Amino acid sequence: MTARPAAETVGFDPHVFVMFGATGDLARRRLIPAIYRLLESRGFEDRIHLVGVATSRLDDTAYRSLVTESLVEAGWEEEAVARWCFRSISFVSVADGFGDLSRKVSELEHQYDLPGNRAFYLAIPPGVFVDTIEGLASEGLTKSEGWMRLVVEKPFGTDLRSAKKLNEMMYRHFTEDQIFRIDHYLAKETVQNLLAFRFANMLFESSWNRNQIDSVEITVAETLGLEGRSRYFEKAGVVRDMIQNHLMQVLTLVAMEPPVRLEANAIRDEKVKVLKAIYPVTRAAVTRGRYTAGEIDGERVPGYLEEDGVAPDSTTETYASIRIDVDNWRWRGVPFVLRAGKRLPARITQIAVRYKEPPVSLFEVDGTCRVHANVLFITLQPNEGFHLTFDVKRPGEGMELVTQDLEFHYADAFGPLPGAYETLIADLLAGDQTLFVRGDEAEEAWRILEPALDLPTQPLEYPAGTWGPEGSIRRPPRP
C-alpha cells in the first residue's frame, strides 16, 4: 500500500531473526522459503542470522539438514542452500528454558559485530504466546541497543477479553511500533491494490458510496475440510478462523475513507474508523452452517461430525454468513455480507460490489425488467484480478440485453506474483507496519463479532459441495 523502495535501498539492517516453532509446518513450508527467496532475490544473505527455536532437542547440524531438505523440495539447488544454512542458521532448544537462547543471541551479535537488532517471530500456537514473551523478557532479550520487532501470527486472541489481555501483556515488554500482527491476506497484491484501485481511479471513487452501490459481499470459499486441524478448528470455528481477521480486514479496506497520506498509521487510522462505525452484530444477522457428507470434484467426502477429532455433539460452525452495517455517511443502508465456509464447490476469495439498477428501465418485455445490475468482482485468489459486468444489446432485431465482462488479471500483465509471506517479511525487516494489524483494530473486530461466537445452537446443515445452508445468502461468486 505504501510505495516500496528499490531492493538496493530497502532497510534490511544486519540482525538476528529468532523463529519460534522452527520445526513446525508453517516455518518449514512458508516462512523459511519466503526468507530464502527474499535473500536470494536481493542479495542480502549475510544480513540475517536465523536462529530456529523449538522444544525439540536438535543440534545445528540436524536443523540445517531439515531446512536444506525443505528448500530443496521447494525447488532450490542443494549446494547453494547448504552453504546458506551453514553460514546463517543455528538452532536452540528451549525445552529447559530461555537461557541457551539468550547466550546464542549474544554470541552471534558479538561474533558478527551486530548492533543488537532482533526480530522474534512467533510461529507457534497462540496458547503459548504469553509464556514465550515472558520467557524472552526474563532473559533480557527484549532489551537491546538496536531495533526490536515481535511478530505474532493469528489468531490474535479468541474473543475481546483475551485480545485485550494479550495486548496488555505485550505492551509490558514492547511498544505498538515494535509489534507486527500478521494477517497474510493483507499481503496479497489484489488486497494491497484496493487503495490504488479506489483512490487513483476517479471512475470508481466517485461511485463508491450508498448512492450507487446496493451491496458488498466478501467471500472466502474453501473446498477443503479439516485436513488434520480438528483440534484447533473445533475450538475456533470459521468465525474465529476466517471472518474475525481476514474478512474484517478486507472490509475495512473496501469501506475506509482516503488516508491523509500513504503511511502505516494514517491508513490504519482510517481502518479503525470503519470498525468504530459498526455496531456489534445481532444473532439474527448471523447464519451458521456445518457440512454433511457430499461430493467435491467428483469424490465423496465425509461430513464434519464424521471427521477425526470432532466431538459428536459439536456445535462448531464450518460456514457462516454475517450481515454487517457500516453506520456512517458513505455507507449507511448498504449491507456488507461476510461469508466463509469449508467444503464449498470452489476455492475462491472474492469481493463482489453490486451496483444499483437504473431508477427507470427502458428495457422491459412483458412488464419484466431485463437490465442487470453492474457488478465489480475483485478476485483475491486464485487468478487474482478484476471483472466488471455490464449490459450490451445483442446484435439483431429487438432490444435484447446480455451481460458481458471487462477483465484484468495480474498474471497476464505482470507474471507470477510474490508470495504473501515474502512481502510481509520484507516489510517487517524494513520496519513498515502498513500491512500489519494494529492492536485497536484487533480489539474492535472482536467487539463487533462477539455475539456470533460460541452460540449453543446446532448449525444448519448443508451438503458438502453446495454453497451453504438454506436461508443464507447462497449467491455463488463469479469465476
Short mmCIF file of C-alpha atoms in Angstrom, two decimals:
data_model
loop_
_atom_site.label_atom_id
_atom_site.label_comp_id
_atom_site.label_asym_id
_atom_site.label_seq_id
_atom_site.Cartn_x
_atom_site.Cartn_y
_atom_site.Cartn_z
CA MET A 1 0.00 0.00 0.00
CA THR A 2 2.93 2.28 0.58
CA ALA A 3 5.35 2.96 -2.23
CA ARG A 4 8.05 0.30 -1.94
CA PRO A 5 11.69 1.33 -2.30
CA ALA A 6 14.00 -0.37 -4.72
CA ALA A 7 15.65 -3.57 -3.49
CA GLU A 8 19.07 -1.97 -3.08
CA THR A 9 17.69 0.70 -0.73
CA VAL A 10 15.43 -1.43 1.48
CA GLY A 11 16.50 -1.06 5.10
CA PHE A 12 17.47 -4.65 5.82
CA ASP A 13 19.82 -3.97 8.69
CA PRO A 14 22.01 -6.86 9.90
CA HIS A 15 20.09 -8.62 12.66
CA VAL A 16 19.28 -11.84 14.46
CA PHE A 17 15.99 -13.39 13.30
CA VAL A 18 14.64 -15.70 16.05
CA MET A 19 11.95 -18.04 14.76
CA PHE A 20 9.89 -19.87 17.38
CA GLY A 21 8.15 -23.01 16.13
CA ALA A 22 11.06 -23.53 13.74
CA THR A 23 10.36 -27.23 13.19
CA GLY A 24 6.64 -26.71 12.52
CA ASP A 25 4.74 -26.83 9.28
CA LEU A 26 4.33 -23.04 8.92
CA ALA A 27 8.05 -22.41 9.37
CA ARG A 28 9.15 -25.16 7.01
CA ARG A 29 6.58 -24.66 4.22
CA ARG A 30 6.07 -20.88 4.32
CA LEU A 31 8.48 -18.83 6.38
CA ILE A 32 11.89 -20.29 5.61
CA PRO A 33 11.23 -20.49 1.82
CA ALA A 34 9.97 -16.89 1.94
CA ILE A 35 13.11 -15.72 3.74
CA TYR A 36 15.40 -17.60 1.36
CA ARG A 37 13.57 -16.31 -1.74
CA LEU A 38 13.78 -12.77 -0.38
CA LEU A 39 17.50 -13.04 0.32
CA GLU A 40 18.25 -14.77 -2.96
CA SER A 41 16.47 -12.07 -4.98
CA ARG A 42 18.03 -9.14 -3.13
CA GLY A 43 21.49 -10.45 -2.26
CA PHE A 44 21.26 -9.89 1.48
CA GLU A 45 22.29 -13.34 2.70
CA ASP A 46 24.74 -12.13 5.33
CA ARG A 47 22.33 -9.67 6.93
CA ILE A 48 20.06 -12.28 8.51
CA HIS A 49 21.35 -14.68 11.13
CA LEU A 50 18.45 -17.08 11.63
CA VAL A 51 18.05 -18.89 14.95
CA GLY A 52 15.48 -21.67 14.85
CA VAL A 53 13.82 -22.26 18.21
CA ALA A 54 11.61 -25.15 19.35
CA THR A 55 11.27 -27.58 22.23
CA SER A 56 12.82 -30.33 20.06
CA ARG A 57 16.30 -31.38 21.11
CA LEU A 58 18.13 -30.85 17.84
CA ASP A 59 21.63 -29.54 17.21
CA ASP A 60 22.70 -27.09 14.50
CA THR A 61 23.62 -29.85 12.05
CA ALA A 62 20.28 -31.66 12.34
CA TYR A 63 18.29 -28.47 11.95
CA ARG A 64 20.32 -27.30 8.96
CA SER A 65 19.62 -30.64 7.29
CA LEU A 66 15.89 -30.16 7.97
CA VAL A 67 15.94 -26.68 6.40
CA THR A 68 18.01 -27.85 3.43
CA GLU A 69 15.56 -30.67 2.78
CA SER A 70 12.59 -28.26 2.87
CA LEU A 71 14.20 -25.80 0.46
CA VAL A 72 15.35 -28.48 -1.95
CA GLU A 73 11.81 -29.88 -2.01
CA ALA A 74 10.64 -26.35 -2.88
CA GLY A 75 12.94 -26.34 -5.92
CA TRP A 76 16.24 -24.72 -4.86
CA GLU A 77 19.68 -26.07 -5.61
CA GLU A 78 21.02 -28.15 -2.73
CA GLU A 79 24.61 -26.92 -2.70
CA ALA A 80 23.66 -23.22 -2.52
CA VAL A 81 21.07 -23.91 0.18
CA ALA A 82 23.53 -25.94 2.25
CA ARG A 83 26.09 -23.10 2.08
CA TRP A 84 23.49 -20.58 3.30
CA CYS A 85 22.37 -22.87 6.12
CA PHE A 86 25.96 -23.43 7.32
CA ARG A 87 26.74 -19.71 7.22
CA SER A 88 23.49 -18.25 8.54
CA ILE A 89 21.41 -20.78 10.51
CA SER A 90 21.65 -22.19 14.01
CA PHE A 91 19.23 -23.91 16.38
CA VAL A 92 18.39 -23.62 20.07
CA SER A 93 16.09 -25.83 22.13
CA VAL A 94 14.00 -24.08 24.80
CA ALA A 95 12.84 -27.32 26.40
CA ASP A 96 14.74 -26.30 29.55
CA GLY A 97 14.17 -22.54 29.41
CA PHE A 98 15.45 -19.50 27.54
CA GLY A 99 18.98 -19.27 28.91
CA ASP A 100 20.60 -21.04 25.95
CA LEU A 101 18.72 -18.75 23.54
CA SER A 102 19.99 -15.65 25.32
CA ARG A 103 23.55 -16.95 25.14
CA LYS A 104 23.22 -17.82 21.44
CA VAL A 105 21.88 -14.35 20.51
CA SER A 106 24.70 -12.66 22.46
CA GLU A 107 27.24 -14.95 20.83
CA LEU A 108 26.03 -14.14 17.30
CA GLU A 109 25.89 -10.40 17.96
CA HIS A 110 29.46 -10.48 19.30
CA GLN A 111 30.79 -12.79 16.56
CA TYR A 112 29.36 -10.74 13.68
CA ASP A 113 29.56 -7.32 15.36
CA LEU A 114 25.80 -6.84 15.11
CA PRO A 115 24.15 -3.69 16.52
CA GLY A 116 21.53 -5.53 18.61
CA ASN A 117 18.74 -5.63 16.03
CA ARG A 118 16.39 -8.52 16.85
CA ALA A 119 13.22 -9.94 15.26
CA PHE A 120 11.18 -12.53 17.17
CA TYR A 121 8.72 -14.48 15.02
CA LEU A 122 6.12 -16.49 16.99
CA ALA A 123 5.11 -19.26 14.55
CA ILE A 124 3.58 -21.14 17.48
CA PRO A 125 0.10 -21.89 18.87
CA PRO A 126 -1.50 -18.80 20.47
CA GLY A 127 -1.80 -20.64 23.77
CA VAL A 128 1.94 -20.28 24.34
CA PHE A 129 2.32 -16.63 23.21
CA VAL A 130 2.29 -15.33 26.78
CA ASP A 131 4.84 -17.82 28.15
CA THR A 132 7.14 -17.22 25.19
CA ILE A 133 7.10 -13.43 25.51
CA GLU A 134 7.57 -13.63 29.28
CA GLY A 135 10.47 -16.05 28.71
CA LEU A 136 12.15 -13.60 26.32
CA ALA A 137 11.72 -10.77 28.82
CA SER A 138 13.01 -12.82 31.76
CA GLU A 139 16.35 -13.32 29.97
CA GLY A 140 16.63 -9.67 28.90
CA LEU A 141 16.16 -10.50 25.23
CA THR A 142 13.53 -7.76 24.76
CA LYS A 143 16.10 -5.05 25.58
CA SER A 144 18.98 -4.08 23.34
CA GLU A 145 20.63 -1.07 21.71
CA GLY A 146 19.21 -1.93 18.27
CA TRP A 147 15.67 -2.22 16.99
CA MET A 148 13.30 -4.83 18.38
CA ARG A 149 10.36 -6.41 16.48
CA LEU A 150 7.85 -9.00 17.63
CA VAL A 151 5.78 -10.89 15.06
CA VAL A 152 2.53 -12.52 16.18
CA GLU A 153 0.57 -14.91 13.94
CA LYS A 154 -3.21 -15.05 14.03
CA PRO A 155 -5.49 -15.82 15.79
CA PHE A 156 -4.90 -12.77 17.98
CA GLY A 157 -6.95 -13.83 20.99
CA THR A 158 -10.14 -15.87 20.95
CA ASP A 159 -12.54 -13.08 21.98
CA LEU A 160 -12.44 -9.43 23.05
CA ARG A 161 -11.35 -10.18 26.61
CA SER A 162 -8.43 -12.42 25.58
CA ALA A 163 -7.33 -9.95 22.87
CA LYS A 164 -7.21 -7.13 25.41
CA LYS A 165 -5.31 -9.31 27.85
CA LEU A 166 -2.76 -10.29 25.20
CA ASN A 167 -2.32 -6.65 24.17
CA GLU A 168 -1.77 -5.58 27.77
CA MET A 169 0.82 -8.31 28.28
CA MET A 170 2.75 -7.41 25.10
CA TYR A 171 2.69 -3.72 25.98
CA ARG A 172 4.59 -4.53 29.18
CA HIS A 173 7.59 -5.53 27.07
CA PHE A 174 7.07 -3.99 23.61
CA THR A 175 5.64 -0.76 22.22
CA GLU A 176 2.98 -0.78 19.50
CA ASP A 177 5.53 0.24 16.85
CA GLN A 178 7.53 -2.91 17.73
CA ILE A 179 4.59 -5.31 17.36
CA PHE A 180 3.74 -6.81 13.96
CA ARG A 181 0.45 -8.75 14.00
CA ILE A 182 0.38 -10.77 10.79
CA ASP A 183 -2.66 -11.27 8.61
CA HIS A 184 -1.27 -12.75 5.42
CA TYR A 185 -4.39 -11.74 3.45
CA LEU A 186 -3.22 -8.12 3.69
CA ALA A 187 -0.09 -9.01 1.70
CA LYS A 188 -1.98 -10.28 -1.34
CA GLU A 189 -1.31 -7.93 -4.25
CA THR A 190 -5.00 -7.57 -5.05
CA VAL A 191 -5.79 -6.57 -1.47
CA GLN A 192 -2.99 -4.00 -1.48
CA ASN A 193 -4.22 -2.70 -4.82
CA LEU A 194 -7.63 -1.82 -3.35
CA LEU A 195 -6.30 1.59 -2.34
CA ALA A 196 -4.83 2.27 -5.77
CA PHE A 197 -7.97 0.97 -7.46
CA ARG A 198 -10.22 3.22 -5.41
CA PHE A 199 -8.23 6.38 -4.94
CA ALA A 200 -6.30 6.53 -8.23
CA ASN A 201 -9.32 5.93 -10.46
CA MET A 202 -11.98 8.63 -10.24
CA LEU A 203 -14.41 6.46 -12.22
CA PHE A 204 -14.74 4.12 -9.22
CA GLU A 205 -14.16 6.51 -6.33
CA SER A 206 -16.96 8.82 -7.46
CA SER A 207 -19.44 5.92 -7.33
CA TRP A 208 -18.05 4.22 -4.20
CA ASN A 209 -20.91 5.11 -1.84
CA ARG A 210 -24.50 4.44 -0.77
CA ASN A 211 -25.92 6.43 -3.69
CA GLN A 212 -24.59 4.00 -6.30
CA ILE A 213 -23.79 0.72 -4.51
CA ASP A 214 -26.53 -1.70 -3.48
CA SER A 215 -24.48 -4.27 -1.51
CA VAL A 216 -20.99 -5.64 -0.91
CA GLU A 217 -20.24 -9.34 -0.44
CA ILE A 218 -16.87 -10.67 0.70
CA THR A 219 -16.49 -14.42 0.28
CA VAL A 220 -13.82 -16.93 1.27
CA ALA A 221 -14.80 -20.33 -0.09
CA GLU A 222 -12.72 -23.46 0.51
CA THR A 223 -13.17 -26.93 -0.95
CA LEU A 224 -11.06 -28.47 1.83
CA GLY A 225 -12.32 -29.83 5.12
CA LEU A 226 -10.27 -30.03 8.33
CA GLU A 227 -7.07 -31.52 6.84
CA GLY A 228 -5.83 -32.69 10.26
CA ARG A 229 -6.67 -29.42 12.06
CA SER A 230 -9.65 -30.67 14.10
CA ARG A 231 -8.02 -29.92 17.45
CA TYR A 232 -7.69 -26.23 16.52
CA PHE A 233 -10.83 -25.86 14.43
CA GLU A 234 -13.18 -27.43 17.00
CA LYS A 235 -12.30 -24.57 19.37
CA ALA A 236 -12.24 -21.88 16.71
CA GLY A 237 -14.89 -22.38 14.07
CA VAL A 238 -14.99 -20.40 10.86
CA VAL A 239 -15.97 -17.08 12.51
CA ARG A 240 -12.76 -17.01 14.54
CA ASP A 241 -10.63 -18.71 11.90
CA MET A 242 -11.55 -16.55 8.90
CA ILE A 243 -14.10 -13.83 9.48
CA GLN A 244 -12.72 -12.02 12.55
CA ASN A 245 -9.36 -11.46 10.89
CA HIS A 246 -9.18 -11.92 7.11
CA LEU A 247 -12.65 -10.79 6.10
CA MET A 248 -12.89 -7.93 8.60
CA GLN A 249 -9.55 -6.60 7.36
CA VAL A 250 -10.70 -6.72 3.74
CA LEU A 251 -13.95 -4.98 4.74
CA THR A 252 -12.04 -2.06 6.26
CA LEU A 253 -10.04 -1.54 3.05
CA VAL A 254 -13.20 -1.62 0.93
CA ALA A 255 -15.07 0.82 3.22
CA MET A 256 -12.37 3.19 4.50
CA GLU A 257 -12.04 6.89 3.65
CA PRO A 258 -8.94 8.20 1.86
CA PRO A 259 -5.99 8.42 4.27
CA VAL A 260 -4.22 11.76 4.60
CA ARG A 261 -1.05 10.10 3.27
CA LEU A 262 0.19 6.64 2.33
CA GLU A 263 1.87 5.65 5.57
CA ALA A 264 1.10 2.94 8.10
CA ASN A 265 -0.69 4.79 10.87
CA ALA A 266 -2.68 7.08 8.56
CA ILE A 267 -4.05 4.03 6.73
CA ARG A 268 -4.71 2.11 9.94
CA ASP A 269 -6.46 5.13 11.48
CA GLU A 270 -8.99 5.06 8.65
CA LYS A 271 -9.48 1.31 9.03
CA VAL A 272 -10.24 1.73 12.72
CA LYS A 273 -12.78 4.48 11.93
CA VAL A 274 -14.69 1.97 9.81
CA LEU A 275 -14.73 -0.57 12.63
CA LYS A 276 -15.90 2.03 15.14
CA ALA A 277 -18.87 2.80 12.85
CA ILE A 278 -20.10 -0.80 13.12
CA TYR A 279 -22.40 -1.93 15.92
CA PRO A 280 -21.97 -5.46 17.33
CA VAL A 281 -23.78 -7.90 15.08
CA THR A 282 -27.11 -9.33 16.19
CA ARG A 283 -27.71 -13.06 16.23
CA ALA A 284 -30.40 -12.54 13.60
CA ALA A 285 -27.67 -11.25 11.26
CA VAL A 286 -25.69 -14.50 11.54
CA THR A 287 -26.30 -17.73 9.63
CA ARG A 288 -24.17 -20.66 10.74
CA GLY A 289 -23.77 -23.92 8.88
CA ARG A 290 -22.00 -27.27 9.11
CA TYR A 291 -21.22 -29.54 6.18
CA THR A 292 -22.58 -33.04 5.92
CA ALA A 293 -21.33 -35.80 3.63
CA GLY A 294 -21.34 -34.83 -0.01
CA GLU A 295 -19.30 -34.63 -3.17
CA ILE A 296 -16.33 -32.37 -4.04
CA ASP A 297 -14.79 -32.54 -7.52
CA GLY A 298 -16.50 -35.87 -8.14
CA GLU A 299 -15.29 -37.51 -4.92
CA ARG A 300 -17.35 -38.40 -1.86
CA VAL A 301 -16.23 -36.65 1.33
CA PRO A 302 -17.36 -37.21 4.95
CA GLY A 303 -19.47 -34.81 6.99
CA TYR A 304 -17.94 -32.64 9.71
CA LEU A 305 -19.19 -34.83 12.57
CA GLU A 306 -17.51 -37.81 10.89
CA GLU A 307 -14.08 -36.15 10.81
CA ASP A 308 -11.37 -37.43 13.16
CA GLY A 309 -11.19 -35.45 16.40
CA VAL A 310 -14.66 -33.87 16.14
CA ALA A 311 -16.99 -34.30 19.12
CA PRO A 312 -20.31 -36.00 18.26
CA ASP A 313 -22.23 -33.16 19.96
CA SER A 314 -20.10 -30.39 18.42
CA THR A 315 -21.77 -27.02 17.78
CA THR A 316 -18.80 -25.66 15.80
CA GLU A 317 -19.70 -23.94 12.52
CA THR A 318 -17.88 -24.67 9.26
CA TYR A 319 -19.83 -21.97 7.40
CA ALA A 320 -21.02 -18.51 8.41
CA SER A 321 -22.56 -15.56 6.64
CA ILE A 322 -22.85 -12.34 8.61
CA ARG A 323 -24.57 -9.10 7.63
CA ILE A 324 -22.70 -6.02 8.81
CA ASP A 325 -23.89 -2.42 8.55
CA VAL A 326 -21.36 0.42 8.47
CA ASP A 327 -23.24 3.31 10.07
CA ASN A 328 -21.51 6.30 8.54
CA TRP A 329 -22.22 8.89 5.85
CA ARG A 330 -20.73 6.93 2.95
CA TRP A 331 -22.26 3.52 3.69
CA ARG A 332 -25.49 4.00 5.66
CA GLY A 333 -28.04 1.44 4.39
CA VAL A 334 -25.59 -0.64 2.31
CA PRO A 335 -25.36 -4.23 3.61
CA PHE A 336 -21.92 -5.82 3.80
CA VAL A 337 -22.13 -9.63 3.82
CA LEU A 338 -19.11 -11.55 5.07
CA ARG A 339 -19.22 -15.20 4.11
CA ALA A 340 -16.74 -18.04 4.70
CA GLY A 341 -17.11 -21.78 4.50
CA LYS A 342 -15.44 -25.15 4.14
CA ARG A 343 -16.37 -27.89 1.68
CA LEU A 344 -17.93 -25.42 -0.76
CA PRO A 345 -17.94 -26.13 -4.53
CA ALA A 346 -14.94 -23.93 -5.43
CA ARG A 347 -11.87 -22.37 -3.83
CA ILE A 348 -12.16 -18.62 -4.24
CA THR A 349 -11.68 -15.42 -2.27
CA GLN A 350 -13.62 -12.56 -3.80
CA ILE A 351 -15.25 -9.18 -3.21
CA ALA A 352 -18.48 -8.53 -5.13
CA VAL A 353 -19.51 -4.87 -5.25
CA ARG A 354 -23.07 -4.84 -6.60
CA TYR A 355 -24.26 -1.52 -8.03
CA LYS A 356 -27.86 -0.33 -8.06
CA GLU A 357 -30.03 -0.80 -11.11
CA PRO A 358 -31.11 2.27 -13.13
CA PRO A 359 -34.03 4.10 -11.47
CA VAL A 360 -36.17 3.74 -14.61
CA SER A 361 -35.87 0.85 -17.04
CA LEU A 362 -36.37 1.48 -20.75
CA PHE A 363 -35.84 -2.21 -21.50
CA GLU A 364 -38.93 -4.09 -20.35
CA VAL A 365 -40.51 -7.09 -22.05
CA ASP A 366 -43.98 -8.16 -20.87
CA GLY A 367 -43.54 -5.99 -17.79
CA THR A 368 -40.23 -7.65 -16.82
CA CYS A 369 -37.09 -5.56 -16.49
CA ARG A 370 -34.21 -7.06 -18.49
CA VAL A 371 -31.50 -4.81 -17.07
CA HIS A 372 -28.88 -6.47 -14.86
CA ALA A 373 -27.03 -4.64 -12.11
CA ASN A 374 -23.37 -3.88 -12.79
CA VAL A 375 -21.15 -5.94 -10.51
CA LEU A 376 -17.47 -5.40 -9.82
CA PHE A 377 -15.78 -8.69 -8.85
CA ILE A 378 -12.37 -8.34 -7.20
CA THR A 379 -10.77 -11.78 -7.01
CA LEU A 380 -8.07 -12.16 -4.35
CA GLN A 381 -7.34 -15.81 -5.12
CA PRO A 382 -6.89 -17.73 -7.33
CA ASN A 383 -6.21 -15.95 -10.64
CA GLU A 384 -6.12 -12.53 -8.99
CA GLY A 385 -7.81 -9.75 -10.89
CA PHE A 386 -10.94 -7.69 -11.59
CA HIS A 387 -14.15 -8.32 -13.53
CA LEU A 388 -16.75 -5.63 -14.24
CA THR A 389 -20.08 -6.76 -15.68
CA PHE A 390 -22.12 -4.51 -17.99
CA ASP A 391 -25.12 -4.89 -20.28
CA VAL A 392 -24.96 -4.61 -24.07
CA LYS A 393 -27.53 -5.08 -26.82
CA ARG A 394 -27.36 -8.40 -28.60
CA PRO A 395 -26.95 -7.83 -32.38
CA GLY A 396 -30.10 -8.28 -34.41
CA GLU A 397 -33.68 -7.15 -34.21
CA GLY A 398 -35.30 -6.17 -30.97
CA MET A 399 -33.71 -4.86 -27.80
CA GLU A 400 -32.33 -7.93 -26.04
CA LEU A 401 -29.67 -7.18 -23.39
CA VAL A 402 -26.86 -9.56 -22.48
CA THR A 403 -24.20 -9.22 -19.79
CA GLN A 404 -20.52 -9.02 -20.75
CA ASP A 405 -17.27 -8.58 -18.80
CA LEU A 406 -14.34 -6.23 -18.71
CA GLU A 407 -11.46 -8.21 -17.21
CA PHE A 408 -7.96 -7.71 -15.85
CA HIS A 409 -5.68 -10.42 -14.42
CA TYR A 410 -2.43 -9.71 -12.63
CA ALA A 411 -0.65 -12.77 -14.01
CA ASP A 412 -1.36 -11.68 -17.59
CA ALA A 413 0.05 -8.19 -17.02
CA PHE A 414 2.88 -8.80 -14.55
CA GLY A 415 3.64 -12.51 -14.42
CA PRO A 416 3.79 -14.52 -11.17
CA LEU A 417 3.09 -12.54 -8.00
CA PRO A 418 5.33 -12.65 -4.91
CA GLY A 419 4.13 -14.78 -2.03
CA ALA A 420 2.31 -13.12 0.86
CA TYR A 421 4.89 -14.12 3.45
CA GLU A 422 7.76 -12.86 1.32
CA THR A 423 6.06 -9.45 1.18
CA LEU A 424 5.32 -9.42 4.90
CA ILE A 425 8.82 -10.44 5.95
CA ALA A 426 10.31 -7.79 3.65
CA ASP A 427 8.12 -5.16 5.32
CA LEU A 428 8.96 -6.49 8.77
CA LEU A 429 12.67 -6.14 8.11
CA ALA A 430 12.13 -2.66 6.69
CA GLY A 431 10.04 -1.68 9.73
CA ASP A 432 6.95 -0.92 7.60
CA GLN A 433 3.75 -1.73 9.57
CA THR A 434 1.25 -0.85 6.83
CA LEU A 435 0.29 -4.47 6.14
CA PHE A 436 0.11 -5.45 9.80
CA VAL A 437 -2.83 -5.22 12.19
CA ARG A 438 -2.76 -2.63 14.98
CA GLY A 439 -3.90 -3.58 18.47
CA ASP A 440 -7.03 -1.44 18.44
CA GLU A 441 -8.03 -2.92 15.06
CA ALA A 442 -7.95 -6.44 16.50
CA GLU A 443 -9.97 -5.41 19.56
CA GLU A 444 -12.62 -3.58 17.52
CA ALA A 445 -13.12 -6.61 15.25
CA TRP A 446 -13.68 -8.84 18.29
CA ARG A 447 -16.14 -6.30 19.74
CA ILE A 448 -18.22 -6.42 16.57
CA LEU A 449 -18.33 -10.21 16.25
CA GLU A 450 -18.66 -11.32 19.89
CA PRO A 451 -22.42 -12.08 19.56
CA ALA A 452 -21.55 -14.55 16.78
CA LEU A 453 -19.11 -16.54 18.95
CA ASP A 454 -19.83 -19.75 20.86
CA LEU A 455 -23.52 -19.97 20.03
CA PRO A 456 -25.00 -23.07 21.71
CA THR A 457 -27.44 -23.91 18.92
CA GLN A 458 -26.61 -26.51 16.29
CA PRO A 459 -25.56 -25.00 12.94
CA LEU A 460 -27.79 -25.54 9.91
CA GLU A 461 -26.64 -28.43 7.74
CA TYR A 462 -25.52 -28.19 4.13
CA PRO A 463 -24.19 -30.98 1.90
CA ALA A 464 -20.51 -30.73 1.04
CA GLY A 465 -20.19 -29.33 -2.47
CA THR A 466 -23.02 -26.79 -2.12
CA TRP A 467 -22.91 -23.05 -1.40
CA GLY A 468 -24.11 -23.25 2.20
CA PRO A 469 -27.32 -23.87 4.14
CA GLU A 470 -30.77 -22.80 3.08
CA GLY A 471 -31.59 -19.37 4.50
CA SER A 472 -28.09 -17.98 3.94
CA ILE A 473 -27.12 -15.76 1.04
CA ARG A 474 -26.18 -18.53 -1.35
CA ARG A 475 -25.34 -16.50 -4.44
CA PRO A 476 -22.13 -18.14 -5.75
CA PRO A 477 -19.17 -15.94 -6.64
CA ARG A 478 -18.45 -15.33 -10.32
CA PRO A 479 -15.44 -17.40 -11.52
#
